[in-house]
mmCIF file of C-alpha atoms in Angstrom:
data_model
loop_
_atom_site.group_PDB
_atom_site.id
_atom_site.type_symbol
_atom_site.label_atom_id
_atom_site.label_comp_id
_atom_site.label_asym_id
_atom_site.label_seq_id
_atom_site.Cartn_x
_atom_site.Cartn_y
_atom_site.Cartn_z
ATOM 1 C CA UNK A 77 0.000 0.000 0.000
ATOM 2 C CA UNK A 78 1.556 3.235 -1.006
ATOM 3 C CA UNK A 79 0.252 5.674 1.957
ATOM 4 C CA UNK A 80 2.307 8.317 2.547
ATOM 5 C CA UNK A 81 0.506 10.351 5.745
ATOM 6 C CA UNK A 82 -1.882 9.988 8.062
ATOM 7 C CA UNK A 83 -4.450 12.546 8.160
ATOM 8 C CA UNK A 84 -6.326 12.661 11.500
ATOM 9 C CA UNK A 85 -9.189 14.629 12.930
ATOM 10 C CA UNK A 86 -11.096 14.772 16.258
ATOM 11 C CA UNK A 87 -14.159 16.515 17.212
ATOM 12 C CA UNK A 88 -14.756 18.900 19.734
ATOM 13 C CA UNK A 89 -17.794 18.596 22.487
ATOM 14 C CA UNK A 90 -21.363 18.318 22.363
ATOM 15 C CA UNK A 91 -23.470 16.152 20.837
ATOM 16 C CA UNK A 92 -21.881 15.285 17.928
ATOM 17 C CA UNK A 93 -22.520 13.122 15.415
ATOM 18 C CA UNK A 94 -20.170 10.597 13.955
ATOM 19 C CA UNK A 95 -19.602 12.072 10.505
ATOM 20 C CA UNK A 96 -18.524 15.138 11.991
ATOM 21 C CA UNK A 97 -16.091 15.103 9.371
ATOM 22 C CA UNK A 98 -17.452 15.147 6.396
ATOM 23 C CA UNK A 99 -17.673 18.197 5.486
ATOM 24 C CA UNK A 100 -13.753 18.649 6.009
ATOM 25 C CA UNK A 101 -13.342 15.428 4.449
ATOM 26 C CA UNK A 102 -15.059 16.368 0.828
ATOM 27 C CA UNK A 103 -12.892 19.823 0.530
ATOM 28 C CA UNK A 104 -9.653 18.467 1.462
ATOM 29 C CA UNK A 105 -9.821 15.575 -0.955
ATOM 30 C CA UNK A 106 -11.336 17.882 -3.575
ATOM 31 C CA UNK A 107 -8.580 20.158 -2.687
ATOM 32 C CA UNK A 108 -5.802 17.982 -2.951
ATOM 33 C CA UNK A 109 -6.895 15.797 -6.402
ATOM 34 C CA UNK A 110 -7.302 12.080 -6.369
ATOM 35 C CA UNK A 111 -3.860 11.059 -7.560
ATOM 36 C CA UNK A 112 -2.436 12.798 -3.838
ATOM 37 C CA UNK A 113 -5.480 11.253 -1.688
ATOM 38 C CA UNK A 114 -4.564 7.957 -2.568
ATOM 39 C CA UNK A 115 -1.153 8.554 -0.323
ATOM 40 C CA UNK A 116 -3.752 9.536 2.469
ATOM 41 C CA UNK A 117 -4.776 7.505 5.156
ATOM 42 C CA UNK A 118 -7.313 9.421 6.182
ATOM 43 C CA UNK A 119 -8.698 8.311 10.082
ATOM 44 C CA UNK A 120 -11.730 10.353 12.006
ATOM 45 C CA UNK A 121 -11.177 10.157 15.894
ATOM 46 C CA UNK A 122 -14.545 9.854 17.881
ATOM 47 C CA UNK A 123 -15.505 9.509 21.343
ATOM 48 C CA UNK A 124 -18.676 11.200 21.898
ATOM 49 C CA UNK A 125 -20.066 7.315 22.006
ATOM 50 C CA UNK A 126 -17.898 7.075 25.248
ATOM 51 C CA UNK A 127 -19.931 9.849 27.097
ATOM 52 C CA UNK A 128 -23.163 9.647 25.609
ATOM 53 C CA UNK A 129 -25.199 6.997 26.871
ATOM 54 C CA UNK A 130 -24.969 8.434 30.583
ATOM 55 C CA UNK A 131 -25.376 11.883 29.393
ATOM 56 C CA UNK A 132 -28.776 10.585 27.820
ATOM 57 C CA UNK A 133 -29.671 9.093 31.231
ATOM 58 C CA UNK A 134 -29.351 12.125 32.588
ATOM 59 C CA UNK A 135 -31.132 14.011 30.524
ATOM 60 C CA UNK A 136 -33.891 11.530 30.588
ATOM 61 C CA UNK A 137 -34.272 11.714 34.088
ATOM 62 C CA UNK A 138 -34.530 15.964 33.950
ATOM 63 C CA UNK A 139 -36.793 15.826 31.040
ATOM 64 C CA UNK A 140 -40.149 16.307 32.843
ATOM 65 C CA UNK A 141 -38.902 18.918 35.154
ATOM 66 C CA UNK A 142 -36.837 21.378 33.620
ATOM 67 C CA UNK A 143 -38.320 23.975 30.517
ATOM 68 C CA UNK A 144 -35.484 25.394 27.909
ATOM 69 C CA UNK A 145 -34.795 21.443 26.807
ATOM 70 C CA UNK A 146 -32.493 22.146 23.295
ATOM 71 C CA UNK A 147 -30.687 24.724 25.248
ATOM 72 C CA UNK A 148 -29.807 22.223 28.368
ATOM 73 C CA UNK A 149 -29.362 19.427 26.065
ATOM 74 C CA UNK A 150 -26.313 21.692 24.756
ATOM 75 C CA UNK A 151 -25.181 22.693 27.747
ATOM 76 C CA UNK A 152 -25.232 19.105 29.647
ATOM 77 C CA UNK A 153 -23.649 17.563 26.543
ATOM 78 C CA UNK A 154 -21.066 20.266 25.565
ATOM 79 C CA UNK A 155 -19.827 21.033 29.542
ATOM 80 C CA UNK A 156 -20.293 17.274 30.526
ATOM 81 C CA UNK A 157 -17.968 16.432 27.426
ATOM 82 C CA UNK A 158 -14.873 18.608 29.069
ATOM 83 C CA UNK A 159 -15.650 17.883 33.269
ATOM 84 C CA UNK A 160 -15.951 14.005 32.227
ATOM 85 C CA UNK A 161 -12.714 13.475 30.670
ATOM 86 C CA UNK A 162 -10.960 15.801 33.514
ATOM 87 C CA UNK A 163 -12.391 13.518 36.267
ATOM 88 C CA UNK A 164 -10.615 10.296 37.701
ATOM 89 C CA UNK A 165 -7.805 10.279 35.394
ATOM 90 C CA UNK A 166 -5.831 8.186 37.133
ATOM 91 C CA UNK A 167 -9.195 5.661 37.075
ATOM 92 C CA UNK A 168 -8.867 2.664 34.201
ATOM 93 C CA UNK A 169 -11.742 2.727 32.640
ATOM 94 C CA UNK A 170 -12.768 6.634 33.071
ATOM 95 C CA UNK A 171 -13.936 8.504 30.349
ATOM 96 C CA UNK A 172 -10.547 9.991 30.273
ATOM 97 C CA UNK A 173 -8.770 6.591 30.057
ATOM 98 C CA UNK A 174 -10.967 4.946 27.277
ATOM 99 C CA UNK A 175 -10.858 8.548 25.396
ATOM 100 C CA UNK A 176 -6.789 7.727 25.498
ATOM 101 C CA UNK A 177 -7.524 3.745 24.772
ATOM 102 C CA UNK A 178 -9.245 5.046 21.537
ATOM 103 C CA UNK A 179 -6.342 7.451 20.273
ATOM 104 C CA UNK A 180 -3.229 4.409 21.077
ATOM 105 C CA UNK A 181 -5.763 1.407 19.165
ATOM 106 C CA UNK A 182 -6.130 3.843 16.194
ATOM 107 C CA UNK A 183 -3.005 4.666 15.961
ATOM 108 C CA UNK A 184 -1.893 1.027 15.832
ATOM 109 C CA UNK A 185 -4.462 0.655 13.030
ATOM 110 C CA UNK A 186 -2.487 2.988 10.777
ATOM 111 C CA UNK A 187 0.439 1.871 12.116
ATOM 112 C CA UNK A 188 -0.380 -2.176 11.148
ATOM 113 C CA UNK A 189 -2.512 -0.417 7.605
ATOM 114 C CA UNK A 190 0.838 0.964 6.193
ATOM 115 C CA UNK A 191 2.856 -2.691 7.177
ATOM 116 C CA UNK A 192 4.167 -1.753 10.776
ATOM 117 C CA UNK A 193 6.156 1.046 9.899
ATOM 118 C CA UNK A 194 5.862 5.225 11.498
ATOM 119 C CA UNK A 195 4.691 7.386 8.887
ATOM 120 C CA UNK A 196 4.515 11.130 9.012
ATOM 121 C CA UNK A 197 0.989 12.462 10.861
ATOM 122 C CA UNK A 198 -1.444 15.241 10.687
ATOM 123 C CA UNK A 199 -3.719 15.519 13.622
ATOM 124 C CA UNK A 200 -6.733 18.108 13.037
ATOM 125 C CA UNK A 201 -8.587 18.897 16.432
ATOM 126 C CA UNK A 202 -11.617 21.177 17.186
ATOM 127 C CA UNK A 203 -12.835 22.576 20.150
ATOM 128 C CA UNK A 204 -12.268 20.102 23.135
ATOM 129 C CA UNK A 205 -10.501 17.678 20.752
ATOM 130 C CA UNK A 206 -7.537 19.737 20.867
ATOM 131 C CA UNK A 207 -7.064 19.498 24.872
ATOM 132 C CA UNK A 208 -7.558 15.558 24.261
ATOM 133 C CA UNK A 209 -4.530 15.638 21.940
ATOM 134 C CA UNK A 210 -2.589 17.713 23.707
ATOM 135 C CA UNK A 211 -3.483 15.833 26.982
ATOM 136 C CA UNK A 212 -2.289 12.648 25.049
ATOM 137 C CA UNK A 213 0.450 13.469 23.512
ATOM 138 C CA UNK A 214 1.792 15.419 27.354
ATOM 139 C CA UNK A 215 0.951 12.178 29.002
ATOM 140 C CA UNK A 216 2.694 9.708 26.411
ATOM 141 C CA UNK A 217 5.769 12.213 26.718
ATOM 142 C CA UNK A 218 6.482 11.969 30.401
ATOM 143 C CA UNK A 219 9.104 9.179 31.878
ATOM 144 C CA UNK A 220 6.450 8.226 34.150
ATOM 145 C CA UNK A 221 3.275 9.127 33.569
ATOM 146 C CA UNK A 222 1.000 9.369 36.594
ATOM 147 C CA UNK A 223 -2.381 9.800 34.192
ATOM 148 C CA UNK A 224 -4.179 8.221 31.987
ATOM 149 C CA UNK A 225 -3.261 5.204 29.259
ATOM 150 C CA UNK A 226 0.446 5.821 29.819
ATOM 151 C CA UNK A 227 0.477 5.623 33.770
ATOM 152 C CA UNK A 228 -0.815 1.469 33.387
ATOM 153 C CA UNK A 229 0.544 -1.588 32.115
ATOM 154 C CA UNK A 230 -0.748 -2.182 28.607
ATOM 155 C CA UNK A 231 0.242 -5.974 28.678
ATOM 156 C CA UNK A 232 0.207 -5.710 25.072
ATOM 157 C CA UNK A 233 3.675 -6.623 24.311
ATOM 158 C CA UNK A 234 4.668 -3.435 22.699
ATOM 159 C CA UNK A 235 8.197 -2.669 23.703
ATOM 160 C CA UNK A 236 8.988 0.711 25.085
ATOM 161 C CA UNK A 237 10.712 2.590 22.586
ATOM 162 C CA UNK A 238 9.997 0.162 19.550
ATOM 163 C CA UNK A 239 8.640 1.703 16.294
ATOM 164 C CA UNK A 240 5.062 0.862 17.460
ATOM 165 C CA UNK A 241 5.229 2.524 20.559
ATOM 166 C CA UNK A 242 6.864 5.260 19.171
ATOM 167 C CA UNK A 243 4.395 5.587 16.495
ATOM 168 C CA UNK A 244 1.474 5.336 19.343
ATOM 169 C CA UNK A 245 3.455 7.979 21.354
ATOM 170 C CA UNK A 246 3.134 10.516 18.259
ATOM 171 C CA UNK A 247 6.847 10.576 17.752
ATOM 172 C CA UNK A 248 5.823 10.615 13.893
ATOM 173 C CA UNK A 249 2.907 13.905 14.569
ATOM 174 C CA UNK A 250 4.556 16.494 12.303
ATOM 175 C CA UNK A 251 1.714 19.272 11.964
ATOM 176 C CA UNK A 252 -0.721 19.477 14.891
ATOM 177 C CA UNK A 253 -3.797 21.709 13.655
ATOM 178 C CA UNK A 254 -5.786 22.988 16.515
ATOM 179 C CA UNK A 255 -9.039 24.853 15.343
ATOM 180 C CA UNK A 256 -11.181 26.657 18.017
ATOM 181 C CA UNK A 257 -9.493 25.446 20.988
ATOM 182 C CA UNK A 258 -10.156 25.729 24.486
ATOM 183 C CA UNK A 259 -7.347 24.932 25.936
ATOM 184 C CA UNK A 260 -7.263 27.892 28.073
ATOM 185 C CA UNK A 261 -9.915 26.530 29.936
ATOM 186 C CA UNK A 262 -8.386 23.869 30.964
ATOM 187 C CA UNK A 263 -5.006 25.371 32.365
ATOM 188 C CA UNK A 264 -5.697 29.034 33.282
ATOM 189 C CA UNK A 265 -6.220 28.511 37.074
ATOM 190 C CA UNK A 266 -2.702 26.661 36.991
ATOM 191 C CA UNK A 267 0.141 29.074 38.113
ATOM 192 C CA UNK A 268 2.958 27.021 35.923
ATOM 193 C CA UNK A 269 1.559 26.060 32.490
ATOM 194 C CA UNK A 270 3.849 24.330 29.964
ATOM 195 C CA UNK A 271 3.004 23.374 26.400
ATOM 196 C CA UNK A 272 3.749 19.641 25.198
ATOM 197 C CA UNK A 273 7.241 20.001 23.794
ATOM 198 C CA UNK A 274 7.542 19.192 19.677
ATOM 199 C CA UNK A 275 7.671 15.572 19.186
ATOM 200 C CA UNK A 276 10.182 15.675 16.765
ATOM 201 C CA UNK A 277 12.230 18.138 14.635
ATOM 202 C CA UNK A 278 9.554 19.164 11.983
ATOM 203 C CA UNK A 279 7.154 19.809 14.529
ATOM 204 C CA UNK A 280 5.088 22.546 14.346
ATOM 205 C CA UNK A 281 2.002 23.586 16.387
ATOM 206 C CA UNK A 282 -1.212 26.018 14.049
ATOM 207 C CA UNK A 283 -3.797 27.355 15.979
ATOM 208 C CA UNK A 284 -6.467 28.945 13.831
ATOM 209 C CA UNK A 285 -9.036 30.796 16.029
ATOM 210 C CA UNK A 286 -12.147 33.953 15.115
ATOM 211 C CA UNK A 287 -11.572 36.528 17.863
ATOM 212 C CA UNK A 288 -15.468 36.453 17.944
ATOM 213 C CA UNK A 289 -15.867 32.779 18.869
ATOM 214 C CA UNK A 290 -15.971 32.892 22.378
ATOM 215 C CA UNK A 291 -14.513 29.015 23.069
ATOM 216 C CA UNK A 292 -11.802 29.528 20.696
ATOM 217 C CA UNK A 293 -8.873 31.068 22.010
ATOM 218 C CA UNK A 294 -5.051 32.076 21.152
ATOM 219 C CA UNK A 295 -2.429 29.819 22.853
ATOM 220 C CA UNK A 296 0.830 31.876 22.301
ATOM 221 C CA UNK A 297 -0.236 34.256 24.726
ATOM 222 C CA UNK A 298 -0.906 31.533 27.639
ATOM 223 C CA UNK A 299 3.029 30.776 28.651
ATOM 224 C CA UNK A 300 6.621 30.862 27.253
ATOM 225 C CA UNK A 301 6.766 27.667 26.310
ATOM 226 C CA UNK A 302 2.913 28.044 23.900
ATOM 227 C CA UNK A 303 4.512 31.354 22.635
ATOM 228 C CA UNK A 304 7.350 29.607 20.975
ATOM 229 C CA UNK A 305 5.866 26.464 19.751
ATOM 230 C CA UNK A 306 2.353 27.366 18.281
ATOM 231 C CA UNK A 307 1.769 29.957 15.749
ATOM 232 C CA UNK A 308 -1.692 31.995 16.235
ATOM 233 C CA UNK A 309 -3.653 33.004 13.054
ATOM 234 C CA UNK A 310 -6.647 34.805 13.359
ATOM 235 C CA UNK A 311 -9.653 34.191 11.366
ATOM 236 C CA UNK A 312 -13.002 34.620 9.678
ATOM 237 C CA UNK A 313 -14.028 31.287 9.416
ATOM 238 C CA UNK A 314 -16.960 30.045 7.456
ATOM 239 C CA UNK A 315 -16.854 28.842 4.226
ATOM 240 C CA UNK A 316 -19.081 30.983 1.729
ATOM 241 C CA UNK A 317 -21.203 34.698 1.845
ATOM 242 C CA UNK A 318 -24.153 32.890 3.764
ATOM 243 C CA UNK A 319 -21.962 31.466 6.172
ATOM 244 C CA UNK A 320 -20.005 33.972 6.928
ATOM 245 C CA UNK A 321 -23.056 36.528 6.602
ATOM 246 C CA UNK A 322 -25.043 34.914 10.048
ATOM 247 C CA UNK A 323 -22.326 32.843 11.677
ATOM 248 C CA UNK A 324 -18.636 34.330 11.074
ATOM 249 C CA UNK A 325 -19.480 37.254 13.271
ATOM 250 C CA UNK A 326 -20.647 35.707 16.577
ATOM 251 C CA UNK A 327 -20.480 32.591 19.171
ATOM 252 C CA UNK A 328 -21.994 30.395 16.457
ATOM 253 C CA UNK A 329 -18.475 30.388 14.338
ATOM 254 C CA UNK A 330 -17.350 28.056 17.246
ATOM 255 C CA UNK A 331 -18.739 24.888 14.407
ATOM 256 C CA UNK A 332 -17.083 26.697 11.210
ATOM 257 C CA UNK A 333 -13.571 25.618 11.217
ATOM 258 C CA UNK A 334 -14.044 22.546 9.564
ATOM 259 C CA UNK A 335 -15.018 23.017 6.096
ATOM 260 C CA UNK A 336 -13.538 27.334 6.179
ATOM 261 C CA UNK A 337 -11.306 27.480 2.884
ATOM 262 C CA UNK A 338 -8.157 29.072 4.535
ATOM 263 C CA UNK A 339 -8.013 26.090 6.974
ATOM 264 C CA UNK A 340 -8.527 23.632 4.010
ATOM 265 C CA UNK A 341 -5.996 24.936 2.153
ATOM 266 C CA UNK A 342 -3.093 25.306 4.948
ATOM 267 C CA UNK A 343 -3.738 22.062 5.549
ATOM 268 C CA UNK A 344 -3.919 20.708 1.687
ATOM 269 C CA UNK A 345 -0.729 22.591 1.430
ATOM 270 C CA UNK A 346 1.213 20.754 4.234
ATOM 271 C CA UNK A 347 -0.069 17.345 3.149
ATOM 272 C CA UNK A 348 1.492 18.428 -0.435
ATOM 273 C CA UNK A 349 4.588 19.380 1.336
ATOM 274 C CA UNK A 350 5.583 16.407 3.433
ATOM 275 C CA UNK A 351 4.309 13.428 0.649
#
């Protein structure tokens, strides 16, 4: 199989559906032309299914109490999403666990897809999905990890250090795309906050945010170490006059990174670039 890159996205929070992608998925394969995409392995991260049944139990149990239903349903779903996967961490089994369970067994499917060899990576992440990666890719870094996937035995017979692992670790993530995130969130009651450090030497870190999309932030301003590995662009996102007429302008651009035509093309571009 002649794959050349791994192209991977994952969605932010809410209740999302699991062709989030496919909106991002038609433009960038238009973008790039068939005879690239066939050197993409292209791999959609999801783990909304982890949360949602209890989330749906929840709201079940509210429903014939509470008024303002779509509007809780948003807010249980889309704050849920991020408190979840902060709580119990050091738990097997916790949504914060099985989120990083999901990530390490995907990446061994590319890994085994291309004939057990590291290929470069592309990670897209929106929203929430770009603390998961980041929290992922922190954890797998440390010598001994005292969170998540990385802190337990894996009795998998993967050797530390061995092209799998490395591969699983993200040693091979050369462009980490981060659209909307929230990140600050997460990290700005924390007096010391350090970015993951570039996991290898063609690293680099794009954060695309719109100043007017109020859970999308800029990272470079958030510590020393963000300000010298991520590079902020502001934009306008939305992808045509209509969209950007009644959603580029306000808290509902938070959902139009995905298929906006400046994102699509950066990210063509650097797929072009590394095969």
């Amino acid at each position: 199989m002649n794959k050349k890159i791994a192209l991977i996205t994952i969605h932010g929070m809410g209740d999302t559906e699991r062709d989030y992608y496919t909106g991002f998925y038609d433009q960038i394969k238009k973008t790039l032309g068939e005879d690239l995409w066939e050197k993409v392995i292209f791999k959609p991260l999801y783990y909304q299914d982890i949360l949602q049944a209890q989330q749906e139990t929840i709201l079940g149990r509210m429903r014939d109490q509470v008024d303002w239903m779509r509007m809780r349903r948003f807010l249980l779903y889309g704050f849920s999403d991020a408190a979840s996967l902060e709580y119990k961490k050091r738990v097997k089994n916790s949504p914060y666990y099985l989120t990083q369970k999901m990530i390490l067994e995907s990446m061994d499917e590319i890994f085994d897809e291309v004939g057990n060899k590291q290929i470069p990576v592309i990670v897209v992440a929106q929203s929430l999905g770009c603390q998961v990666l980041s929290s992922y890719i922190w954890d797998a870094q440390r010598i001994a990890a005292s969170v998540g996937i990385w802190s337990m035995a894996r009795n998998d017979d993967v050797k530390e250090g061995s092209p799998r692992d490395q591969f699983r670790r993200m040693k091979s993530l050369q462009s980490f795309y981060t659209l909307g995130a929230n990140i600050p969130i997460f990290v700005a009651g924390h007096k010391k906050i350090d970015a993951i450090k570039p996991t290898n030497p063609d690293f680099n870190w794009i954060n695309f945010y719109d100043k007017d999309d109020v859970l999308g932030w800029p990272l470079q301003p958030l510590s020393p170490s963000y300000e010298q590995l991520v590079e902020d662009i502001q934009i306008n996102v939305g992808r045509g006059f209509f969209s950007k007429l009644f959603k580029s302008w306000n808290p509902l651009s938070h959902g139009q990174y995905w298929e906006d035509k400046k994102v699509i093309r950066d990210i063509a571009n650097k797929v072009t670039e590394i095969i």
